[in-house]
XYZ file of N, CA and C in Angstrom:
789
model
N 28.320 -15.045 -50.158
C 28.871 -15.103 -48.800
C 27.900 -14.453 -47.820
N 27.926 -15.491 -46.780
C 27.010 -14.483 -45.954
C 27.197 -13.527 -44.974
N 26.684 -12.591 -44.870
C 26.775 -11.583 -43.843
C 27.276 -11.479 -42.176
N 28.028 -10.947 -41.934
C 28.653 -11.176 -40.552
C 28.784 -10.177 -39.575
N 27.702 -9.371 -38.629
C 27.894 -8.121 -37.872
C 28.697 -8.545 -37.055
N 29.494 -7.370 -36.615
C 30.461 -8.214 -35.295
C 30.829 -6.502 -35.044
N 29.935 -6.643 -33.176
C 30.415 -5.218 -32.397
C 32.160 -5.474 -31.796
N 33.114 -4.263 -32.386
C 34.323 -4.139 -31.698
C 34.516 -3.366 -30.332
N 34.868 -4.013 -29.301
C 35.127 -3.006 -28.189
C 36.652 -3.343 -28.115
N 36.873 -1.869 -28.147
C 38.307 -1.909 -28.212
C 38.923 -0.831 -26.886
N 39.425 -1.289 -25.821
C 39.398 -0.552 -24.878
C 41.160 -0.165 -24.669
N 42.108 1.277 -24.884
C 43.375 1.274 -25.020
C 43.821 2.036 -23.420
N 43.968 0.748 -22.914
C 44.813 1.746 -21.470
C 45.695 1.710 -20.980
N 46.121 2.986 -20.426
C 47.403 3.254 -19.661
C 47.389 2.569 -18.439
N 46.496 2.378 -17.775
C 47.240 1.370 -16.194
C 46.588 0.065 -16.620
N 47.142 -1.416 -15.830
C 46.300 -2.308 -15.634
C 44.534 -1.747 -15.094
N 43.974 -3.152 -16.197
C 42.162 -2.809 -15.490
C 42.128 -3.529 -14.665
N 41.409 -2.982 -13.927
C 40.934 -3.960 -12.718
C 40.072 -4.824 -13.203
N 40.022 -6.333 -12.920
C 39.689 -7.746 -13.513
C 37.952 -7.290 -13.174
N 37.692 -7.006 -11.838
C 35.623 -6.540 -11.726
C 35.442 -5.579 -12.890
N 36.100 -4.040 -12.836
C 35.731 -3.392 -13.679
C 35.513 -3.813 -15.478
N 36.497 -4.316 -15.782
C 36.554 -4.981 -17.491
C 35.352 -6.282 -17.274
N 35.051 -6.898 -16.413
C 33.945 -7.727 -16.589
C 32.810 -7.278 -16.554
N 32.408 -6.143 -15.561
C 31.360 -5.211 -15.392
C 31.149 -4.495 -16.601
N 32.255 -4.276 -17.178
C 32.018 -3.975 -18.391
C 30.951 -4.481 -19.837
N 31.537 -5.708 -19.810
C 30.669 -6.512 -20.755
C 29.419 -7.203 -19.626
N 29.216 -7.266 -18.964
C 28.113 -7.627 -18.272
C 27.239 -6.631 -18.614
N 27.170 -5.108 -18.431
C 26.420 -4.439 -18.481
C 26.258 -4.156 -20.209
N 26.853 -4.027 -20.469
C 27.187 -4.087 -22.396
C 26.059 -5.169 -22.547
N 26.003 -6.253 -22.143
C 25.142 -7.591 -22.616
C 24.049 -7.324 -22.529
N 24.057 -6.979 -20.492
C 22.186 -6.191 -19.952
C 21.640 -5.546 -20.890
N 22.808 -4.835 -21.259
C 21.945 -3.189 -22.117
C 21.614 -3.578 -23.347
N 22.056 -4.634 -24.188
C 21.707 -4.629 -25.872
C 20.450 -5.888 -25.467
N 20.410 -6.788 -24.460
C 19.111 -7.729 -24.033
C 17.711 -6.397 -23.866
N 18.216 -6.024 -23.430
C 17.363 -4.428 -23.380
C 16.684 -4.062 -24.671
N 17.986 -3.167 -25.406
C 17.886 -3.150 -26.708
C 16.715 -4.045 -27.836
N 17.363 -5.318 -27.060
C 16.738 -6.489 -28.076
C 14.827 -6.078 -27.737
N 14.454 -6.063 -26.538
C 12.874 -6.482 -26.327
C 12.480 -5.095 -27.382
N 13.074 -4.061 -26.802
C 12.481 -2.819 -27.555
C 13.125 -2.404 -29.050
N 13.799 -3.167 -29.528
C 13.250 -3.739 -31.236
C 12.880 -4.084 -31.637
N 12.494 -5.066 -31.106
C 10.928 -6.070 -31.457
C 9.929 -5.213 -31.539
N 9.851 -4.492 -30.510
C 8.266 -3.554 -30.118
C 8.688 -2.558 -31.504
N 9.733 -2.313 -31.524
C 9.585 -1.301 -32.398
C 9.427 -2.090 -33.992
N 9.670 -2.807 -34.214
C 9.756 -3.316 -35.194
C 8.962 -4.585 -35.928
N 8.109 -4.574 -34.705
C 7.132 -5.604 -34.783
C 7.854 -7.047 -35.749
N 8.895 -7.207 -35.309
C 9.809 -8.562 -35.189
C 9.706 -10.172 -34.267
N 8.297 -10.701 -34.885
C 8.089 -11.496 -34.005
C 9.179 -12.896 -34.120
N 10.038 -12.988 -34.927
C 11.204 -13.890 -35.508
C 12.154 -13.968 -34.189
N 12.238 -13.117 -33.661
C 13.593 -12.353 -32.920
C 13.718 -12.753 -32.064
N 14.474 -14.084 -31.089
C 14.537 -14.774 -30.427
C 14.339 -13.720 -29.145
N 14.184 -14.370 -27.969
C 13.999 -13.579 -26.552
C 15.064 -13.366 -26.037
N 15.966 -14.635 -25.883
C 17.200 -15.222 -25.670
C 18.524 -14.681 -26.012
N 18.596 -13.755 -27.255
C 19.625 -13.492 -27.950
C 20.495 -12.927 -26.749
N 21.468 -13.150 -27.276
C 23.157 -12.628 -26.490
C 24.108 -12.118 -27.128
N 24.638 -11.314 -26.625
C 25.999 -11.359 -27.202
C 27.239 -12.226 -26.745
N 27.983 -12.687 -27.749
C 28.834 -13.705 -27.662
C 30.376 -13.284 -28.086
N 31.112 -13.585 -27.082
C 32.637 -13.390 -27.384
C 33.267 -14.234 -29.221
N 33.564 -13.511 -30.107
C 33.943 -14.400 -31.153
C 35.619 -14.411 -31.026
N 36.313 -13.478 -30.602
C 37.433 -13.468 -30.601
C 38.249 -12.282 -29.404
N 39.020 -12.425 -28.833
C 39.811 -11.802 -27.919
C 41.015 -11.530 -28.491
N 41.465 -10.166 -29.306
C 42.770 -9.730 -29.574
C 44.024 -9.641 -28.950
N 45.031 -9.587 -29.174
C 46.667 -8.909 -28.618
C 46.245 -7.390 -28.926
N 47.599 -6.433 -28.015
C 47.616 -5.805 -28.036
C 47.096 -4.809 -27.280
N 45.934 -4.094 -27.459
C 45.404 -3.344 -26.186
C 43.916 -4.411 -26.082
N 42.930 -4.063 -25.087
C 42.235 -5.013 -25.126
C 40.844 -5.352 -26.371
N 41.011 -5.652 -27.110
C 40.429 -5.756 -28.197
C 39.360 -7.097 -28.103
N 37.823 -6.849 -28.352
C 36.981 -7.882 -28.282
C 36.148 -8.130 -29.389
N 35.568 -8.870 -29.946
C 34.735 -8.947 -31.073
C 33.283 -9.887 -30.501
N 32.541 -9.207 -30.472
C 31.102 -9.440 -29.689
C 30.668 -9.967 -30.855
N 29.760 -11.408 -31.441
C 28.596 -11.340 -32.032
C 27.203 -11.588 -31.771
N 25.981 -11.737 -32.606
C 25.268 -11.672 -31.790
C 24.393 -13.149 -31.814
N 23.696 -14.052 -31.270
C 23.646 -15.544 -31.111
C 22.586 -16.230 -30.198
N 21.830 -16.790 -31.249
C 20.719 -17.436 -30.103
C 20.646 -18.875 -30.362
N 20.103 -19.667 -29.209
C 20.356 -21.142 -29.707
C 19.374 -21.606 -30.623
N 18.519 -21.053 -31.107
C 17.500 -21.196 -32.401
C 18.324 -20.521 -33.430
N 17.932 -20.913 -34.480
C 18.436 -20.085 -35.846
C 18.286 -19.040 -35.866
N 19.292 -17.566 -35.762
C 18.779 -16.229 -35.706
C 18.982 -15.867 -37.360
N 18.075 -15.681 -38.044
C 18.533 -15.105 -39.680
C 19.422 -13.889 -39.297
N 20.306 -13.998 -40.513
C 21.682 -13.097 -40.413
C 21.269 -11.940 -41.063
N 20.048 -11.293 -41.699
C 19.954 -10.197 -41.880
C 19.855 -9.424 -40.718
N 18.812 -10.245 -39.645
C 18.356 -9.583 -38.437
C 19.815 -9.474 -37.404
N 20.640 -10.231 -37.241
C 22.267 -10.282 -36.269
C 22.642 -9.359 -37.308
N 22.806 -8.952 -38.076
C 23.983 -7.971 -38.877
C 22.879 -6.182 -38.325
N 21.477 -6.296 -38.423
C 20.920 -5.278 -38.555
C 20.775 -4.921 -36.902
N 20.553 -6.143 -35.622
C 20.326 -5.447 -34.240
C 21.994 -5.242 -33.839
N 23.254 -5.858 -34.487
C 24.379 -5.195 -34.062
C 24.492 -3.645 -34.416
N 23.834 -3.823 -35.800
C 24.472 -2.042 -36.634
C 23.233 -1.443 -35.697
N 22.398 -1.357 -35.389
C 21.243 -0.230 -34.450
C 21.883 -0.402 -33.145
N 22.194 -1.029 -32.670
C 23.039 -0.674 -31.330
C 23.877 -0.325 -30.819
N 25.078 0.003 -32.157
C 26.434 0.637 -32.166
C 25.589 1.887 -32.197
N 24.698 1.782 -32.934
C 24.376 3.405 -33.186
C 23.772 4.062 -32.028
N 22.697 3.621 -31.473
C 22.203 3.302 -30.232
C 23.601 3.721 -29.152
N 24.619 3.282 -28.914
C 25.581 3.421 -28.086
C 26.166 4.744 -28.343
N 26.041 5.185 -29.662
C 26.983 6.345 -30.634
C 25.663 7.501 -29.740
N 24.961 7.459 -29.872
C 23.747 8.509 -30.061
C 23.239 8.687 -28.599
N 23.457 7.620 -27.901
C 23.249 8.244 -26.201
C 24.480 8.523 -25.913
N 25.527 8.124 -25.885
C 26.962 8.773 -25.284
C 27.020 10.256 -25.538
N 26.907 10.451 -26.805
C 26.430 11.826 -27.870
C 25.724 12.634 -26.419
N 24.791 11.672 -26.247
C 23.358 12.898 -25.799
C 24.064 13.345 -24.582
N 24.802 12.305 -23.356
C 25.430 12.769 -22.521
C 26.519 13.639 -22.296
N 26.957 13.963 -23.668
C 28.216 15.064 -23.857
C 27.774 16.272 -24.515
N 26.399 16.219 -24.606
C 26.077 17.541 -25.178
C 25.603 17.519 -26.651
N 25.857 16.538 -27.353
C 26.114 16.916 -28.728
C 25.131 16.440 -29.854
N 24.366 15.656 -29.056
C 22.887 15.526 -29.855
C 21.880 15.302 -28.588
N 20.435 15.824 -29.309
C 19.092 15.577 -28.728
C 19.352 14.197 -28.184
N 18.459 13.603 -27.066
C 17.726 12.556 -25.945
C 17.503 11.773 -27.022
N 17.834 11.086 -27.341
C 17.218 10.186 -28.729
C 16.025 9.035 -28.125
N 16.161 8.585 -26.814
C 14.305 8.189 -26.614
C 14.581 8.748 -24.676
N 13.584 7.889 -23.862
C 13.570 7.868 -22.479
C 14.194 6.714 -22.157
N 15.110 7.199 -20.876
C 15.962 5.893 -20.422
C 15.610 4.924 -19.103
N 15.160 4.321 -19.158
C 15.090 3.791 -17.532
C 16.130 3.872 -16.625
N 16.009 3.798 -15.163
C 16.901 3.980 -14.351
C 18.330 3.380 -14.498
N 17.805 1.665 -14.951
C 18.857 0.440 -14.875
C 19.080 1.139 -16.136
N 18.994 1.194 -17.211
C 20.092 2.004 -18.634
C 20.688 3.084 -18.329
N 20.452 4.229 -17.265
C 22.009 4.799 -17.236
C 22.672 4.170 -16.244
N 22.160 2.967 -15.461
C 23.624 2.375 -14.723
C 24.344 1.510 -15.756
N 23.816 1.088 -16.623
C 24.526 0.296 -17.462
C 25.596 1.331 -18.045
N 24.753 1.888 -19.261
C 25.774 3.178 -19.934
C 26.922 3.634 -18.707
N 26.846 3.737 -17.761
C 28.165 4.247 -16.716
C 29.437 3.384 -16.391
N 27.998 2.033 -16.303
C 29.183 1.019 -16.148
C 30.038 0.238 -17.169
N 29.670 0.507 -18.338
C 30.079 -0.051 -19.744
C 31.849 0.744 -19.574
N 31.224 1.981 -19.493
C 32.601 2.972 -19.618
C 33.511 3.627 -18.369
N 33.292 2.433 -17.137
C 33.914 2.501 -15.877
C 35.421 2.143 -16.154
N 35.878 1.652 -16.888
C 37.627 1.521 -16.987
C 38.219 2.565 -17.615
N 37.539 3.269 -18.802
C 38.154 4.350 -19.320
C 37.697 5.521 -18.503
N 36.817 5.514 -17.520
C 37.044 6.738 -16.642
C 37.814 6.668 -15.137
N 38.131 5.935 -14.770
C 39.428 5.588 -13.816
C 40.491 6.018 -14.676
N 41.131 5.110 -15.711
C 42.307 5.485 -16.544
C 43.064 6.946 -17.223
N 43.059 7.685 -16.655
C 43.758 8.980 -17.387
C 44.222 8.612 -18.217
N 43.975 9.697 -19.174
C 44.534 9.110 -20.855
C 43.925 7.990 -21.561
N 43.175 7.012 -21.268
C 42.942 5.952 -21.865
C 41.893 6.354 -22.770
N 41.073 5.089 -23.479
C 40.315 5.713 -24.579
C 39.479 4.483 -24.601
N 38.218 4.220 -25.038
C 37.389 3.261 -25.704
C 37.076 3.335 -27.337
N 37.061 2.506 -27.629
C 36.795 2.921 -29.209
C 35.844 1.668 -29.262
N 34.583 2.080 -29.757
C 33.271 0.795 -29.954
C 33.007 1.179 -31.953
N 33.219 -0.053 -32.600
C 32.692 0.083 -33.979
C 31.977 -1.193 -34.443
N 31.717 -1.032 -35.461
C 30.635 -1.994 -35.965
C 31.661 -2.709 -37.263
N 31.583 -3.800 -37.482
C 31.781 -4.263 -39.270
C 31.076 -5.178 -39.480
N 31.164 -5.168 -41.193
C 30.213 -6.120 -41.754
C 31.185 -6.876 -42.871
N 31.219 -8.121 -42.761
C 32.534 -8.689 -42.951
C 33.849 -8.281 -43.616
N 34.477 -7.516 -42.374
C 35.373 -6.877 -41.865
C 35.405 -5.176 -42.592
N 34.494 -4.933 -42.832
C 34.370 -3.481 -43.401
C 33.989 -2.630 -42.390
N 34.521 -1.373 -42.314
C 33.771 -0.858 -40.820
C 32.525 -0.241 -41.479
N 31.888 -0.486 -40.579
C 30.344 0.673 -40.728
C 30.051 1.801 -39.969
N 30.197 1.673 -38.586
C 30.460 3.016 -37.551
C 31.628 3.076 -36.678
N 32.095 3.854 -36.132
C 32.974 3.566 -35.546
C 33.445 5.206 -34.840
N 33.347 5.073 -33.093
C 33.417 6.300 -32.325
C 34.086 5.822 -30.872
N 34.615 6.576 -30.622
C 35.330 6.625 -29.047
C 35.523 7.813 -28.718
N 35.581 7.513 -27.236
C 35.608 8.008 -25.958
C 36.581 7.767 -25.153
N 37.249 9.606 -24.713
C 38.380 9.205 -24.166
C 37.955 9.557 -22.022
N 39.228 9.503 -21.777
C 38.820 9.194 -20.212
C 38.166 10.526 -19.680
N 38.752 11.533 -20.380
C 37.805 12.930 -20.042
C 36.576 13.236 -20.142
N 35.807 12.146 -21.514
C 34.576 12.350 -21.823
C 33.742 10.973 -21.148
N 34.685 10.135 -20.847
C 33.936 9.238 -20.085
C 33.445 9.723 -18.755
N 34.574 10.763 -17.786
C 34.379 11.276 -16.600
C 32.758 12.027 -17.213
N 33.159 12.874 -17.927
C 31.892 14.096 -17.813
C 30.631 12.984 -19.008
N 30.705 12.224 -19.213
C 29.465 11.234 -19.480
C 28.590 11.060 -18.179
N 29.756 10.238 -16.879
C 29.480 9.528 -15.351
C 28.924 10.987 -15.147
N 29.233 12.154 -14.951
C 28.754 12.977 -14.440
C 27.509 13.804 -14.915
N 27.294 13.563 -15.925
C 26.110 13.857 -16.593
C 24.822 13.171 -16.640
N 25.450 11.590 -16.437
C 24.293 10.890 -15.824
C 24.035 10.650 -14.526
N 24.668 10.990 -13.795
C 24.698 11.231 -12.337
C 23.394 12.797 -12.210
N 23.862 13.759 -12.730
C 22.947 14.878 -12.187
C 21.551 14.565 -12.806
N 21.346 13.400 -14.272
C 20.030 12.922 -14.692
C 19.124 12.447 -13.623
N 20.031 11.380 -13.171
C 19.353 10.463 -12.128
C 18.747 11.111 -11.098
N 19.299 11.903 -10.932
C 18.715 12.984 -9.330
C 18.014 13.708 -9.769
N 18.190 14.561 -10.959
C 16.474 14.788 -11.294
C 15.718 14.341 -11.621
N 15.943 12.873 -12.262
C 14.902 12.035 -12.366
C 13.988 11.704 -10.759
N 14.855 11.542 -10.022
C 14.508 11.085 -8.402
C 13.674 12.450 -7.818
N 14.781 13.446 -8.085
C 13.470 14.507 -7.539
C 12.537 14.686 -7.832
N 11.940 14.601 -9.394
C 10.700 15.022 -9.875
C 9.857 13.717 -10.358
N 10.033 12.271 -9.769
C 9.339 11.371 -10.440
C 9.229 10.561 -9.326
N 8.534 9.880 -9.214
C 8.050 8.184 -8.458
C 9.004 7.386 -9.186
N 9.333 6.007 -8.237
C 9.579 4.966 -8.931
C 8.078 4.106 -9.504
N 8.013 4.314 -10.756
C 7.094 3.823 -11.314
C 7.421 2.917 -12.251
N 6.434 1.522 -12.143
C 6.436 0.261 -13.171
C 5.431 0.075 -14.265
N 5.908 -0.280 -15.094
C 4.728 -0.405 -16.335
C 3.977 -2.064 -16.563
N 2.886 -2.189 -16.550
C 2.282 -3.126 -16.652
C 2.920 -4.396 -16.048
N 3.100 -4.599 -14.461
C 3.420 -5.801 -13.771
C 2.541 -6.073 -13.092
N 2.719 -7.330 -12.872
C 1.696 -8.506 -12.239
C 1.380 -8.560 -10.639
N 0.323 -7.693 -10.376
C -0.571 -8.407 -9.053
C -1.176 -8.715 -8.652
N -1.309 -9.384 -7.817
C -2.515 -9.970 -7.012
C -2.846 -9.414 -5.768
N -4.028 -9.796 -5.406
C -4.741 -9.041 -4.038
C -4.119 -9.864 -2.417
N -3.583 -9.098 -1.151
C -3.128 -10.347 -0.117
C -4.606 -10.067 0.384
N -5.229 -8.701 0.336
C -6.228 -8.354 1.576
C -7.062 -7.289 0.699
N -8.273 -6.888 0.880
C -8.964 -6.179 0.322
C -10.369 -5.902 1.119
N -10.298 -4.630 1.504
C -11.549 -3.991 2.620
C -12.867 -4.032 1.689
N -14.100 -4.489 2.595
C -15.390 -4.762 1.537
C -15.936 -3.206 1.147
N -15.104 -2.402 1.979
C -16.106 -1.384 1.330
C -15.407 -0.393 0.399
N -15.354 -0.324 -0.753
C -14.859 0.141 -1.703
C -14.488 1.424 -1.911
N -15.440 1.912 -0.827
C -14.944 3.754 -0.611
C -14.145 4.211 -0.073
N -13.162 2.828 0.657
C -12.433 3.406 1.579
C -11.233 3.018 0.820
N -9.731 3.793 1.071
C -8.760 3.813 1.055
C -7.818 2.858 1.779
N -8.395 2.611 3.133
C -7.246 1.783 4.173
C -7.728 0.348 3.408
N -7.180 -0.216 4.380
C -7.200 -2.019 4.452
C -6.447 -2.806 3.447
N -6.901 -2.213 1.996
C -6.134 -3.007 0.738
C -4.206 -4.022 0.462
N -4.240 -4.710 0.390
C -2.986 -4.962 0.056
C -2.363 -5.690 -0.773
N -1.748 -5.531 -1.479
C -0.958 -6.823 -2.772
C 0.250 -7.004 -3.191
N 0.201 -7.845 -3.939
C 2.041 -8.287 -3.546
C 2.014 -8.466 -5.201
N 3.138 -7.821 -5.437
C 3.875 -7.759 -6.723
C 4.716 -8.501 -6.601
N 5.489 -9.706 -6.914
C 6.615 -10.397 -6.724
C 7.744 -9.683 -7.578
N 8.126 -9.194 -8.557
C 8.608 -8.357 -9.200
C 9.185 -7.252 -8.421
N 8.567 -6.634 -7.948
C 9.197 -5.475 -6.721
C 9.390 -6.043 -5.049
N 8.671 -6.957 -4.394
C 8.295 -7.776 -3.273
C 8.118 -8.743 -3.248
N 8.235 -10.000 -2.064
C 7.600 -10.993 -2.302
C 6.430 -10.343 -0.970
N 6.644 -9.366 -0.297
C 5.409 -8.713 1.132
C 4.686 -8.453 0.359
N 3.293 -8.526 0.701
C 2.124 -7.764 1.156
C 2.624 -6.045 1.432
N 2.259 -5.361 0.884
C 2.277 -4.207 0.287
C 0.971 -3.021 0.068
N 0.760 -2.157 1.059
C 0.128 -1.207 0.935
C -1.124 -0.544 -0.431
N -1.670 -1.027 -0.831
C -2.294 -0.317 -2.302
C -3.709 0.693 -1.984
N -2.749 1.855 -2.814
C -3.825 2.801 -3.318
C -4.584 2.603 -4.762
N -5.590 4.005 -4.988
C -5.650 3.624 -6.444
C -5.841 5.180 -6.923
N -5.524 5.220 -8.298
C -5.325 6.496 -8.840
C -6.460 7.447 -8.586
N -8.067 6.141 -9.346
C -9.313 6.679 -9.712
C -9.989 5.905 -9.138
N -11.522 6.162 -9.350
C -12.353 5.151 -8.860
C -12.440 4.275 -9.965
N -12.094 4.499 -11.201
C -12.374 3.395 -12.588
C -11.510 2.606 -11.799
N -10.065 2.658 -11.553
C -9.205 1.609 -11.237
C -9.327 0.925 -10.200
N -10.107 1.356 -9.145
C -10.483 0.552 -8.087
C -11.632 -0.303 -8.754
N -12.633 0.443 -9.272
C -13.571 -0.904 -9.343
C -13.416 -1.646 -10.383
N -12.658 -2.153 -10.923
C -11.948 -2.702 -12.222
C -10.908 -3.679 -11.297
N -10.810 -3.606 -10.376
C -9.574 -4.305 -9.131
C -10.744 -4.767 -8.461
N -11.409 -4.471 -7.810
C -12.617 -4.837 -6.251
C -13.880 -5.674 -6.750
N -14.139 -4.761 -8.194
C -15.969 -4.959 -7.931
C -15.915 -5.554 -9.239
N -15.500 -5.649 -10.457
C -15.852 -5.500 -12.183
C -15.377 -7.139 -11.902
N -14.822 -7.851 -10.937
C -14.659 -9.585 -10.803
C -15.805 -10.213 -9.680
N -15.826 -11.528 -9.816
C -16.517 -12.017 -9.148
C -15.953 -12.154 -7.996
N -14.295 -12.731 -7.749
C -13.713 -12.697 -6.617
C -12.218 -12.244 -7.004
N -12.013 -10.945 -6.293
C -10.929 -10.176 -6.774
C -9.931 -11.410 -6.415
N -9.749 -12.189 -5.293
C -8.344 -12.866 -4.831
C -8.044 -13.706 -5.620
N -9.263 -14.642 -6.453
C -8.835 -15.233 -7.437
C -8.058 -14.655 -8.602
N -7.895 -13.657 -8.878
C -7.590 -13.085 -9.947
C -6.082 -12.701 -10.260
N -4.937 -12.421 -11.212
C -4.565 -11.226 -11.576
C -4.345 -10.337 -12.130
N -3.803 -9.611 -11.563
C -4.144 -8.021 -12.841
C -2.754 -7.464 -13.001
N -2.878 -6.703 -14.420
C -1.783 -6.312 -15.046
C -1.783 -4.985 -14.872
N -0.870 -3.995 -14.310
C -0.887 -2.768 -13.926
C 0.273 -1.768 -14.285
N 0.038 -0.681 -13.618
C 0.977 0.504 -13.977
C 1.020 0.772 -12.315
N 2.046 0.870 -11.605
C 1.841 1.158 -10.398
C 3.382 2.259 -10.090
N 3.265 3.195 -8.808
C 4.099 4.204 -8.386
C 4.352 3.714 -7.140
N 5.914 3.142 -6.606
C 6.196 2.824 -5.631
C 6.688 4.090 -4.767
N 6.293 4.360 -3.878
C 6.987 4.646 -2.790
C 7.236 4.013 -1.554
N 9.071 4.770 -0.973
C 9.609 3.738 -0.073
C 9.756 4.276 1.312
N 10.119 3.290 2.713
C 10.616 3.794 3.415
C 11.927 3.366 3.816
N 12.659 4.160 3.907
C 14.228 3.559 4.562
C 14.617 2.997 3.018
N 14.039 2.798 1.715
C 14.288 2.292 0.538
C 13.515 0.702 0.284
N 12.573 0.761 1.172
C 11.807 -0.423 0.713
C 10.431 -0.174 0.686
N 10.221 -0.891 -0.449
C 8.836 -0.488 -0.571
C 7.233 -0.487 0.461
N 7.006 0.434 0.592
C 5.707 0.693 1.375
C 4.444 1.215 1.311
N 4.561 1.458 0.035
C 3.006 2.208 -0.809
C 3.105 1.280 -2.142
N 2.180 0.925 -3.064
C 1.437 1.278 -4.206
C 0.455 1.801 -4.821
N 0.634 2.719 -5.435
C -0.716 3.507 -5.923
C -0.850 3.163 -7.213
N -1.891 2.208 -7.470
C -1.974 1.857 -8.455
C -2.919 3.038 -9.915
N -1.732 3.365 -10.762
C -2.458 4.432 -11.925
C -2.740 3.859 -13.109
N -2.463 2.699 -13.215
C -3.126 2.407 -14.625
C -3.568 0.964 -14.809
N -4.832 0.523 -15.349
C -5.207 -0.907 -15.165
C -5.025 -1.187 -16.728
N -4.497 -2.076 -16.910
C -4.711 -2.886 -18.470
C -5.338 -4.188 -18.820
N -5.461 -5.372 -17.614
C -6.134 -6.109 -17.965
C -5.564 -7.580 -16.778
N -6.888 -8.535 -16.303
C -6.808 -9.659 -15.350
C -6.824 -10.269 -15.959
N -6.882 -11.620 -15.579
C -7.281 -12.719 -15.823
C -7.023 -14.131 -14.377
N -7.017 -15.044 -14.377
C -7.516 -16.072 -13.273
C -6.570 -16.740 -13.339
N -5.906 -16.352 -12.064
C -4.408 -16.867 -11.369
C -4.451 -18.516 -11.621
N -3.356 -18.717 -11.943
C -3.273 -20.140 -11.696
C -3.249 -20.988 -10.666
N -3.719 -22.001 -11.080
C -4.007 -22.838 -9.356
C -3.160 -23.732 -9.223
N -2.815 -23.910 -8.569
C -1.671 -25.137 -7.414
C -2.119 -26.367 -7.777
């Protein structure tokens, strides 16, 4: 017989949910294990592992709201790999909730959009007094993990990632890892700072301000091509904003161009 992971969200509450919140729910649940998915691959050097994968509703219970997520791509996903990225992501879910209540170590670094997800996964059981989430794993129908969270620890979860975020904001740039730009404008003389500009479509579709960390990274951008505009380059860049839109890039890390495609 073959193998069958299937994530349970089992959500038990005292008032009606509000119909946005319980959808926001699994919306962000989905974001976050698509997440999950790229950085198992990396970790696991899993080149099999569809891009695509989802999670998929298999069944909707009576009773309190009970869901059975599996996991599903429109290529053949082998069922060792769906039984093994459900069981690492229950755990994954077990082990950051954990970290936000105190009770185990940071288990990796989170990006901004993963603690809005994690907040918003568990936005109905922290409205609900008294209510509870319970998330487990089985493997045809055996449980394998299985932990919840009640509305008290959901509150002081929201609030724990709330005071993250603001120190993340105080002590960091919004910074991107290896995205795609190109040059709009670029001053001939390389020593200078003003004139430069490029557009990341990813953060902008404007023309956009650029610094550069070093002089390696400028002339690796300006001079190391024959014609920088033809080109693009793959970067590490630190946005800063005004009013919340972007108006600087300082570009800190170069990894590698190549020759934009043509029209």
């Amino acid at each position: 017989m073959q193998e069958e992971g299937v994530l349970k969200i089992e959500i038990r509450n005292n008032q009606p949910v509000e119909l946005f919140d319980l959808t926001n729910t699994f919306i962000n649940l989905c974001e976050h294990y698509r997440h999950f998915i790229a950085d198992y691959k990396i970790r696991y050097k899993e080149t099999v592992l569809p891009e695509n994968i989802k999670l998929y509703i298999k069944e909707i219970k009576t009773g309190s709201i009970i869901t059975d997520l599996v996991a599903f791509a429109p290529c053949v996903l082998p069922i060792a790999l769906q039984v093994n990225t459900i069981i690492e992501f229950s755990i994954h879910l077990k082990n950051s909730y954990y970290y936000f209540l105190g009770k185990n170590n940071k288990p990796r670094t989170y990006e901004k959009h993963e603690y809005n997800q994690f907040s918003n996964i568990i936005e109905p059981i922290a409205k609900d007094h008294g209510s509870q989430i319970n998330i487990s794993t089985t493997i045809n129908g055996d449980v394998h993990l299985n932990f919840g969270l009640n509305s008290m620890e959901a509150n002081a979860i929201q609030n724990a990632i709330e005071r993250e975020l603001k120190l993340i904001s105080a002590t960091q740039k919004d910074r991107h890892e290896k995205v795609l730009l190109y040059l709009y404008q670029a001053k001939g003389d390389v020593d200078s700072n003003t004139g430069n500009k490029g557009i990341i479509e990813k953060i902008s579709l404007s023309p956009i301000k650029v610094i550069f960390d070093n002089e390696e990274i400028k002339r690796n951008v300006l001079l190391n091509v024959k014609n920088p505009f033809l080109m693009a380059y793959i970067v590490d860049v630190e946005v800063d904003t005004i009013e919340g839109r972007p108006a600087l890039y300082k570009i800190v890390a170069f990894h590698e161009c190549f020759d934009k495609p043509k029209h």
